[in-house]
Short mmCIF file of C-alpha atoms and ligand atoms in Angstrom, two decimals:
data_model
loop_
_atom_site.label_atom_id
_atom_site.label_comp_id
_atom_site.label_asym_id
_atom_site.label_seq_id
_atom_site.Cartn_x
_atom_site.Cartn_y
_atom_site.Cartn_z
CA UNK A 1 -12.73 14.61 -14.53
CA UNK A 2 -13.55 17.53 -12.10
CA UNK A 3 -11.73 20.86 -12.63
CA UNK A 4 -11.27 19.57 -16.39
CA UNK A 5 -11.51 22.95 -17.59
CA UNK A 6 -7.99 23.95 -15.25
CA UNK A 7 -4.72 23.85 -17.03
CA UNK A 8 -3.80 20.45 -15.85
CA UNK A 9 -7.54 18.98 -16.03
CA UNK A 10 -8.01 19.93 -19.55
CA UNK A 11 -4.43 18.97 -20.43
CA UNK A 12 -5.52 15.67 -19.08
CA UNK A 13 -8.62 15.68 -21.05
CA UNK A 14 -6.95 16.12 -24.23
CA UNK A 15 -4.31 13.60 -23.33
CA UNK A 16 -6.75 10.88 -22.79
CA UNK A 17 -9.46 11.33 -25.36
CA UNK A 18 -6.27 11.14 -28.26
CA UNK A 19 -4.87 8.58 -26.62
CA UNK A 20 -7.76 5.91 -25.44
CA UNK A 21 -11.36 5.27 -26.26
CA UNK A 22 -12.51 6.63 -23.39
CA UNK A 23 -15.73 8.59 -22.89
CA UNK A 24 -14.70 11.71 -20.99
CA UNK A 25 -17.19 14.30 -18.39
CA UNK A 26 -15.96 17.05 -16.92
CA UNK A 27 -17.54 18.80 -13.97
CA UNK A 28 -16.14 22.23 -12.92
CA UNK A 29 -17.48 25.19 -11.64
CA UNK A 30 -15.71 27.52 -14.05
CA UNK A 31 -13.85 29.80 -11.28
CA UNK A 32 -11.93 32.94 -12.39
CA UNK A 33 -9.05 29.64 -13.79
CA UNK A 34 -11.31 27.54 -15.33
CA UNK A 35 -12.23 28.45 -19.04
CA UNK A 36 -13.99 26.96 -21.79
CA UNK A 37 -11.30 28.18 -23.95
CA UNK A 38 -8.96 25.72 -21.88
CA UNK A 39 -11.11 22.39 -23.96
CA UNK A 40 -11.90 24.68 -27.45
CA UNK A 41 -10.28 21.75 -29.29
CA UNK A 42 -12.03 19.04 -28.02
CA UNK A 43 -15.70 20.46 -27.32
CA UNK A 44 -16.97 19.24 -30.09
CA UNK A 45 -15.67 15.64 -29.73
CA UNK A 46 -18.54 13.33 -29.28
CA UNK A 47 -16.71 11.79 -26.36
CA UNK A 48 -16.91 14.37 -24.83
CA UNK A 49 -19.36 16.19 -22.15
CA UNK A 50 -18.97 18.97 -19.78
CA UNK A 51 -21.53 19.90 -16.43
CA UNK A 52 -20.72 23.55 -15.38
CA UNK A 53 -21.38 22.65 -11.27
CA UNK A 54 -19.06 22.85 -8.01
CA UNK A 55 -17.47 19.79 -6.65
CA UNK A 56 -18.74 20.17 -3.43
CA UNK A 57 -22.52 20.60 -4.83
CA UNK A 58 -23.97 16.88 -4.17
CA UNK A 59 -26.74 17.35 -7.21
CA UNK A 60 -23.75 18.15 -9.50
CA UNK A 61 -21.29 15.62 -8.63
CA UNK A 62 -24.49 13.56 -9.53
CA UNK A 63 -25.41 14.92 -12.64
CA UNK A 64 -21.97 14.04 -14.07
CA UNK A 65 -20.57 10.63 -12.34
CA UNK A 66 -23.80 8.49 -13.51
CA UNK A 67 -21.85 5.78 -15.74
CA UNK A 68 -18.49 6.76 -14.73
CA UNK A 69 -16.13 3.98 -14.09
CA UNK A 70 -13.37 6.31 -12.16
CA UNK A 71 -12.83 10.12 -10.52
CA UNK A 72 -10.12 12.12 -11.63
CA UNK A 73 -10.21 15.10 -9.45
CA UNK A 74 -8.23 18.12 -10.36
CA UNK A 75 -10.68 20.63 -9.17
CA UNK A 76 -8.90 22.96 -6.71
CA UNK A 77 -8.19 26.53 -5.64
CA UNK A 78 -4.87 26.22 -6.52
CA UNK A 79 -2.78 29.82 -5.85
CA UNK A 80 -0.70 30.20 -2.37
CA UNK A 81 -1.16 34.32 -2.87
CA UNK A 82 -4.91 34.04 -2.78
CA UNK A 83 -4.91 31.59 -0.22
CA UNK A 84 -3.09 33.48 2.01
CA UNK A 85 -5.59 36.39 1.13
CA UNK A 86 -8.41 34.71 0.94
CA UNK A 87 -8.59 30.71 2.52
CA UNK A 88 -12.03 30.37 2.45
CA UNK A 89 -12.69 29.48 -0.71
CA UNK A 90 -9.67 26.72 -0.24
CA UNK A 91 -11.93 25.06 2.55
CA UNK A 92 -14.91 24.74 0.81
CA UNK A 93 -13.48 23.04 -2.50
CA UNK A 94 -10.34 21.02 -1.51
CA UNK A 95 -11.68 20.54 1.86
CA UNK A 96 -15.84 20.15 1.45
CA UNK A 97 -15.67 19.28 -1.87
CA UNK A 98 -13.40 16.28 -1.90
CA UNK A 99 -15.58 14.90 0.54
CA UNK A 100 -18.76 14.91 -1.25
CA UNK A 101 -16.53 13.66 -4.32
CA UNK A 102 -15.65 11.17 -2.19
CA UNK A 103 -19.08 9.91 -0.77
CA UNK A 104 -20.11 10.02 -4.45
CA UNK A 105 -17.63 7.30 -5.46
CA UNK A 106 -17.75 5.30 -2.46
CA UNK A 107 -22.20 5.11 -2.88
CA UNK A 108 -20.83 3.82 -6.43
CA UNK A 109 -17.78 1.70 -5.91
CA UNK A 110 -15.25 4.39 -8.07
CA UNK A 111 -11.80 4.24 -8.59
CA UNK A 112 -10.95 7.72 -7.39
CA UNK A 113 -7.88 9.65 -8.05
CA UNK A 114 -6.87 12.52 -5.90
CA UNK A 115 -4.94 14.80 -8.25
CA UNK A 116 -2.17 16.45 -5.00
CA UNK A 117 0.94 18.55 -4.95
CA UNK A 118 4.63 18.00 -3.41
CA UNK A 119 3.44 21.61 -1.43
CA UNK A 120 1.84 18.43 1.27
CA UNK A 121 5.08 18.20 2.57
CA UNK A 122 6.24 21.71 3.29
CA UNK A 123 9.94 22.58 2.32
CA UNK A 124 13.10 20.52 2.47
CA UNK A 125 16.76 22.02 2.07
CA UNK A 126 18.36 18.74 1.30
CA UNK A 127 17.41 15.55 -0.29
CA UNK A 128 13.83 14.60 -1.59
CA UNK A 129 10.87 13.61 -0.01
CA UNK A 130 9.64 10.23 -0.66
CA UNK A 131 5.93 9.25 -0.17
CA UNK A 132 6.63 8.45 3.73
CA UNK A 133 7.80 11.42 4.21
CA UNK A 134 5.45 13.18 7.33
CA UNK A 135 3.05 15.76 5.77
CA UNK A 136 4.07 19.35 6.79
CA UNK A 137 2.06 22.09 4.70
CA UNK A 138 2.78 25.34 5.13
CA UNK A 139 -0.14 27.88 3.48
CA UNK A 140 -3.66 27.69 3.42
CA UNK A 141 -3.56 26.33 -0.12
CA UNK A 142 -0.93 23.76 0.96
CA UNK A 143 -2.86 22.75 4.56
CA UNK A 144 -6.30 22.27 2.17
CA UNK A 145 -4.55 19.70 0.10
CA UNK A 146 -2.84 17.44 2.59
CA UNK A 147 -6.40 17.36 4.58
CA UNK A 148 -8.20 16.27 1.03
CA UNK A 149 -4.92 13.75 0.98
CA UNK A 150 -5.36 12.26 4.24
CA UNK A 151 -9.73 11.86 3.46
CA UNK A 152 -8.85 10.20 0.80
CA UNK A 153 -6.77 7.63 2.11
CA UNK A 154 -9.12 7.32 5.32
CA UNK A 155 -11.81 6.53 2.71
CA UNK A 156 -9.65 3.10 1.61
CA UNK A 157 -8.71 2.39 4.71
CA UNK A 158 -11.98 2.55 6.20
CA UNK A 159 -14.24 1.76 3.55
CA UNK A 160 -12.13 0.13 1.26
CA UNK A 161 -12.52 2.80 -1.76
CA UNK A 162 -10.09 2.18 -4.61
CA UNK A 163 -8.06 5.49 -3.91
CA UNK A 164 -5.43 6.81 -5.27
CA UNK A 165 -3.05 9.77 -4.97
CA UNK A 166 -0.59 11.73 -7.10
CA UNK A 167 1.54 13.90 -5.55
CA UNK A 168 3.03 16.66 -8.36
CA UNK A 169 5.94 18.81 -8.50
CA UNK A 170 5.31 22.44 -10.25
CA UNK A 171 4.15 22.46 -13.49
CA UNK A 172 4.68 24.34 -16.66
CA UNK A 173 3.18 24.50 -19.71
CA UNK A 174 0.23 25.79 -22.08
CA UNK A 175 -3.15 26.84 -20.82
CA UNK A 176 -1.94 27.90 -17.42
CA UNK A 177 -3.63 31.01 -15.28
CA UNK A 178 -1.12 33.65 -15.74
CA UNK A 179 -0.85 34.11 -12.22
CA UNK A 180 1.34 31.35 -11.63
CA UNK A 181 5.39 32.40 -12.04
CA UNK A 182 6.23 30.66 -15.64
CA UNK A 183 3.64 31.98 -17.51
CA UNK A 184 3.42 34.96 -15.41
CA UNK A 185 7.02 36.04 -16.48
CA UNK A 186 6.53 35.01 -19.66
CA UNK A 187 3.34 37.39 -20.78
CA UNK A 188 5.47 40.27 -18.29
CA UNK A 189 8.82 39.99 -20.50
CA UNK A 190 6.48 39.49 -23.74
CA UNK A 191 4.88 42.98 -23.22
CA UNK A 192 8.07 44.61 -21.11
CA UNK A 193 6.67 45.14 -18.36
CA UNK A 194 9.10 44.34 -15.14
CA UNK A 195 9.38 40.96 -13.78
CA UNK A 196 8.57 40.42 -10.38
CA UNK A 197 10.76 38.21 -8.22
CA UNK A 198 9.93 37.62 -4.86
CA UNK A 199 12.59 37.65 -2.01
CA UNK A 200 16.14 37.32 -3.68
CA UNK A 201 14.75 34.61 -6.16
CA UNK A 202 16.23 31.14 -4.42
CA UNK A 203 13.44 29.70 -4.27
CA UNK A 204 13.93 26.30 -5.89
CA UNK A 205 11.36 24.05 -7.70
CA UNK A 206 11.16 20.65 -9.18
CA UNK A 207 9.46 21.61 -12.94
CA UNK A 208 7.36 19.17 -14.10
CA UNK A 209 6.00 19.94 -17.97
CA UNK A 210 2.26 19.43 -17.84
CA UNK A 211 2.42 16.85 -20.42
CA UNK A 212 4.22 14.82 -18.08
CA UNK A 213 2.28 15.06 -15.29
CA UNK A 214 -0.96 14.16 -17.35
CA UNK A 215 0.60 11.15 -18.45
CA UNK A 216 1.99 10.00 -15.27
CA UNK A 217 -1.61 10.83 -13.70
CA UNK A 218 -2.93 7.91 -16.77
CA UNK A 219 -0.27 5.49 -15.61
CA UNK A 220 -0.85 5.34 -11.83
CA UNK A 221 -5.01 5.98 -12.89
CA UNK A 222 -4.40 2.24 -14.93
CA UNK A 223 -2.00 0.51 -13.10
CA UNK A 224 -1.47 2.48 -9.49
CA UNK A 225 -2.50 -0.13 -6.71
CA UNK A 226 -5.24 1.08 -4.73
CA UNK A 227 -4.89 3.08 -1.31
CA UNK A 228 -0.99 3.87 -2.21
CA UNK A 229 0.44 7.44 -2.92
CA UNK A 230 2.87 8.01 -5.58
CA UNK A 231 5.29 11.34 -6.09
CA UNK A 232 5.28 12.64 -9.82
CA UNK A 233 8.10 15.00 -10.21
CA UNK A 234 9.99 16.68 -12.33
CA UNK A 235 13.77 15.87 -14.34
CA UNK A 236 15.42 19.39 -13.08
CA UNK A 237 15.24 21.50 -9.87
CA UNK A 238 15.87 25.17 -11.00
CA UNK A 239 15.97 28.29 -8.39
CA UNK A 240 13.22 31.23 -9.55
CA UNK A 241 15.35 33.61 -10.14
CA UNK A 242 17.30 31.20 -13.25
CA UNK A 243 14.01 30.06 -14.37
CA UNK A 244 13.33 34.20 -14.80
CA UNK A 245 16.77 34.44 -16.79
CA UNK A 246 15.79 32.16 -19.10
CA UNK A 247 12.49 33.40 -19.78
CA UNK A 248 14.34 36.98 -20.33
CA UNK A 249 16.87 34.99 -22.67
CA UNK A 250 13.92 33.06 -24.75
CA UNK A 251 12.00 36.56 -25.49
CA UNK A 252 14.86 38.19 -26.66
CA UNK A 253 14.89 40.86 -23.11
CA UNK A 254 17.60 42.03 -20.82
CA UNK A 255 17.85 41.61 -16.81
CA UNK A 256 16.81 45.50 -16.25
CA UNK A 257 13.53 43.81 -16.17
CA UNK A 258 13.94 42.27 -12.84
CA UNK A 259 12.31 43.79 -9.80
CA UNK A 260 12.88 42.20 -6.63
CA UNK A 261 9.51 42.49 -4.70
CA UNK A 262 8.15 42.13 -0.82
CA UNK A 263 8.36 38.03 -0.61
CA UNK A 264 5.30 35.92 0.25
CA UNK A 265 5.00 35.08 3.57
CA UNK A 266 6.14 31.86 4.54
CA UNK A 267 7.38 31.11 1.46
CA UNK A 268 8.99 27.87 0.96
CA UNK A 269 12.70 27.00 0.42
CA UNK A 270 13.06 24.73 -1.82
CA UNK A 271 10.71 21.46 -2.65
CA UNK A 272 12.11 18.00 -4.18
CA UNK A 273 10.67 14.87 -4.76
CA UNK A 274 11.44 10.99 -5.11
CA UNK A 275 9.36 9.19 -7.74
CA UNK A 276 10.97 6.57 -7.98
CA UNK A 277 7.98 4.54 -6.83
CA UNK A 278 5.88 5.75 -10.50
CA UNK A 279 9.29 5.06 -12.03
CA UNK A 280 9.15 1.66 -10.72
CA UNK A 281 5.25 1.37 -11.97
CA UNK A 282 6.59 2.13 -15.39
CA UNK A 283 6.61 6.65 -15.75
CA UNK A 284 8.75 8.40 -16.92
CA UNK A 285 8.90 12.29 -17.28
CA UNK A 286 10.04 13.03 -21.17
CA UNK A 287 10.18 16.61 -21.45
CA UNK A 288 13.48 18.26 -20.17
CA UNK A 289 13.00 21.76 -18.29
CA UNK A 290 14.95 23.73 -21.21
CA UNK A 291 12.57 22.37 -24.26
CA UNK A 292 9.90 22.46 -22.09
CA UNK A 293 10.47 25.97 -21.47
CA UNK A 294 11.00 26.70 -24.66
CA UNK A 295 7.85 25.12 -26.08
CA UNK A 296 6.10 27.05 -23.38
CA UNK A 297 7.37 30.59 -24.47
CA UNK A 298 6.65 29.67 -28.03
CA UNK A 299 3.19 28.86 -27.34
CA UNK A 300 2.06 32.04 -25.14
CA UNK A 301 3.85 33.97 -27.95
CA UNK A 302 1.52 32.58 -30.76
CA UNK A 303 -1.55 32.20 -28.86
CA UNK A 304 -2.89 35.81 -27.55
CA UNK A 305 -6.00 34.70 -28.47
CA UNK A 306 -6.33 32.82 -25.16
CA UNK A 307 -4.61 35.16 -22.63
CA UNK A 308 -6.07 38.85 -24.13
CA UNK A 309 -8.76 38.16 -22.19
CA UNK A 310 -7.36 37.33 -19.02
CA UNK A 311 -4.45 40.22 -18.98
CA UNK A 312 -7.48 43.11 -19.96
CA UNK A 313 -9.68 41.80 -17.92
CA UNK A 314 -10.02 41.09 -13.81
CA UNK A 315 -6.55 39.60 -13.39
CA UNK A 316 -5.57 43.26 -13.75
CA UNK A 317 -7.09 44.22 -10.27
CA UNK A 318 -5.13 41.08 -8.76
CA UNK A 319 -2.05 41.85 -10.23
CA UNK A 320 -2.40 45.05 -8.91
CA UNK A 321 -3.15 44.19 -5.29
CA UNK A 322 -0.53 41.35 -5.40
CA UNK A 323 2.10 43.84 -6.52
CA UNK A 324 0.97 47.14 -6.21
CA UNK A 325 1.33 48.45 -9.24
CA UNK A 326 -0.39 48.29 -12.91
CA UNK A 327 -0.11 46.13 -15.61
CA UNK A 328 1.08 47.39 -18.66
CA UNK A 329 -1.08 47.46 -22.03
N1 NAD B 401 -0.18 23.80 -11.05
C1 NAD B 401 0.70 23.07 -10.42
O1 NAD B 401 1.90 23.33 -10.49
C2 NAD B 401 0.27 21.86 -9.61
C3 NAD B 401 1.25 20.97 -9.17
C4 NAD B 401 0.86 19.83 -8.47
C5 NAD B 401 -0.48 19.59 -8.23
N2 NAD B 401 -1.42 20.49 -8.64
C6 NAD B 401 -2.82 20.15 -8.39
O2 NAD B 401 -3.39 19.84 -9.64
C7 NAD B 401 -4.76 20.22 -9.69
C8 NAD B 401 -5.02 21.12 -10.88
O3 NAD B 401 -4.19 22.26 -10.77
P1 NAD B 401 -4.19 23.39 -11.91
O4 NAD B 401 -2.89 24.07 -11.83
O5 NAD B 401 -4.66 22.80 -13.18
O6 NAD B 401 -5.31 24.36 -11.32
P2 NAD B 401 -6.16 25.52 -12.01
O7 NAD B 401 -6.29 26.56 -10.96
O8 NAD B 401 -5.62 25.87 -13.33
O9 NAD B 401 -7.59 24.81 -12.28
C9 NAD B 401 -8.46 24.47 -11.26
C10 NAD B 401 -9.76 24.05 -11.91
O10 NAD B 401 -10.66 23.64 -10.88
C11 NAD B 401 -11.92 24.30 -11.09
N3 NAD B 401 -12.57 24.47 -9.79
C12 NAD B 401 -12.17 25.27 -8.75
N4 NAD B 401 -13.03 25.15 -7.73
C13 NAD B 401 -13.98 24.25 -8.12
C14 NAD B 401 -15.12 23.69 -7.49
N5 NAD B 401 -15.46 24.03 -6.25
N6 NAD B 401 -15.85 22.78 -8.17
C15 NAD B 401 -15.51 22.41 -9.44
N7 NAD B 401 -14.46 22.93 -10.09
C16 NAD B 401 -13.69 23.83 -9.43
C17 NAD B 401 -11.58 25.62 -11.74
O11 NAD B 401 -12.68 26.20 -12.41
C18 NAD B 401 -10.46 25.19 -12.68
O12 NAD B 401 -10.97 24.71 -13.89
C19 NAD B 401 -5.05 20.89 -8.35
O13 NAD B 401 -5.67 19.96 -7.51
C20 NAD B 401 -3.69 21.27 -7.81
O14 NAD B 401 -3.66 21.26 -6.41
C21 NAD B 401 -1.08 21.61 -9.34
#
């Protein structure tokens, strides 16, 4: 499982050594969003192993697929604001590095999952997008992923590698980089500091809780059919600026927190997706977006332990170049 130690990836990880027998490695290079803190309750588990290396790093991918029987890759730069800042980085691993992953698997004979986002298909104002839909990225994060997409599938149609591809909606939950909006919000209202909502807050999202996702990345990893692409999205579509309200509503603050900020450029509408294909395979999302959300606020709240860190330490200079002024204490 590359990028394991991610807050999907180690969700995953958790998910599957409770729930199978399965022996579980994760490679990942530990970037600023992977932590060992993301897999503290499984490290000791003795079906468990982790290799601290980058994806695109041949010797590493090495070191930790001899004996695997399938590639779940998560590993990513995953952030639209620091691609838009800074793409390289988004070439190297989602472009370079699902290669090698790739050429790995294929010397091997893998089953190899691609772990994707709905982003592949840019914005849509009506409707859904269903896995035919034409691929249409719009940032540097979002142009990264549908090239790692379309490598995949090149690599069953031309070498006949057991691919497969799951294309998520925007997750929520525990364990995720505090850069993202939900948990983002959540630590701001937490410690009062102003929100920050970019544009006038319509952007709308398909929330998936993480849970979810990891589960419906197990079902299509067991019983997917090799080369196709299947959508994983979430029960409710919810514009920014209500998922913010209700964040304000769960930790007990007022709307005087808002602050409407410079938006991101390019910034997408509004993204949907069909899944009724995983549906059809047997998936179902369980979590609705209100208990999810609700879980979610509960656990930030009663786990500083894992987010102290992060919110004294060098997320305060991005914060601070992303929205020009300081975090509070
Ligand atoms: N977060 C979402 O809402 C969402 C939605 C749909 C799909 N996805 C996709 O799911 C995957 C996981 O997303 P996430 O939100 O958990 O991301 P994350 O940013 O929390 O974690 C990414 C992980 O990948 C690791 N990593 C980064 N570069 C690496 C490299 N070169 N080699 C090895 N490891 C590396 C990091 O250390 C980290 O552990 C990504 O592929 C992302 O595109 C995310």
């Amino acid at each position: 499982m590359c990028g394991g130690a991610g807050f999907i990836g180690s969700t995953f990880v958790r998910l599957r050594l409770r729930g199978s027998d399965d022996e579980v490695v994760v490679l990942d290079k530990l970037t600023y969003a992977g932590r060992r803190e993301n897999l503290h309750d499984v490290a000791d588990d003795p079906r468990f192993s982790f290799v601290h290396g980058a994806i695109e790093d041949a010797d590493a991918v090495a070191a930790a697929i001899d004996g695997a029987d399938a590639v779940v890759n998560f590993a990513a730069e995953t952030h639209v604001d620091r691609s838009i800042a800074e793409p390289d980085a988004f070439v190297v691993t989602n472009g370079q590095g699902t290669y090698t992953l790739l050429e790995a698997a294929r010397e091997r004979g893998l089953r190899y999952l691609q772990v994707s986002t709905d982003e592949v298909y840019g914005s849509i104002e009506e409707g859904s997008f269903t896995e035919r839909s034409p691929l249409a990225p719009s940032s540097p994060y979002s142009a990264t992923k549908t090239g790692a997409d379309l490598l995949v599938s090149s690599y069953f149609h031309t070498y006949g590698l057991e691919t497969l591809i799951c294309r998520g909606s925007n997750n929520y939950g525990p364990y995720q980089y505090p850069e993202k909006l939900i948990p983002l919000m959540v630590l701001n209202a937490l410690h009062g500091d102003p929100l920050p909502v970019y544009g006038d807050g319509m952007n709308v999202r398909n929330w998936l809780y993480v849970e979810d996702f990891g589960r419906g990345i197990a079902h299509v990893l067991e019983h997917g059919a090799a080369g196709e692409v299947y959508n994983v999205g979430g029960p409710g579509e919810c514009p920014n600026i209500e998922v913010v309200r209700r964040i304000l509503e769960l930790t007990g603050r007022d709307e005087s927190l808002i602050e409407y900020v410079v938006d991101r450029p390019g910034h997408d509408r509004r993204y949907s997706l069909g899944s009724e294909k995983v549906r059809a395979l047997g998936w179902e999302a369980e979590v609705h977006f209100a208990a999810g959300l609700e879980r979610t606020v509960a656990w930030y709240r009663d786990n500083p332990w894992w987010w102290e860190p992060i919110r004294s330490g060098a997320f305060r200079e991005y914060y601070e170049r992303q929205y020009g002024r300081a975090l509070g204490d």
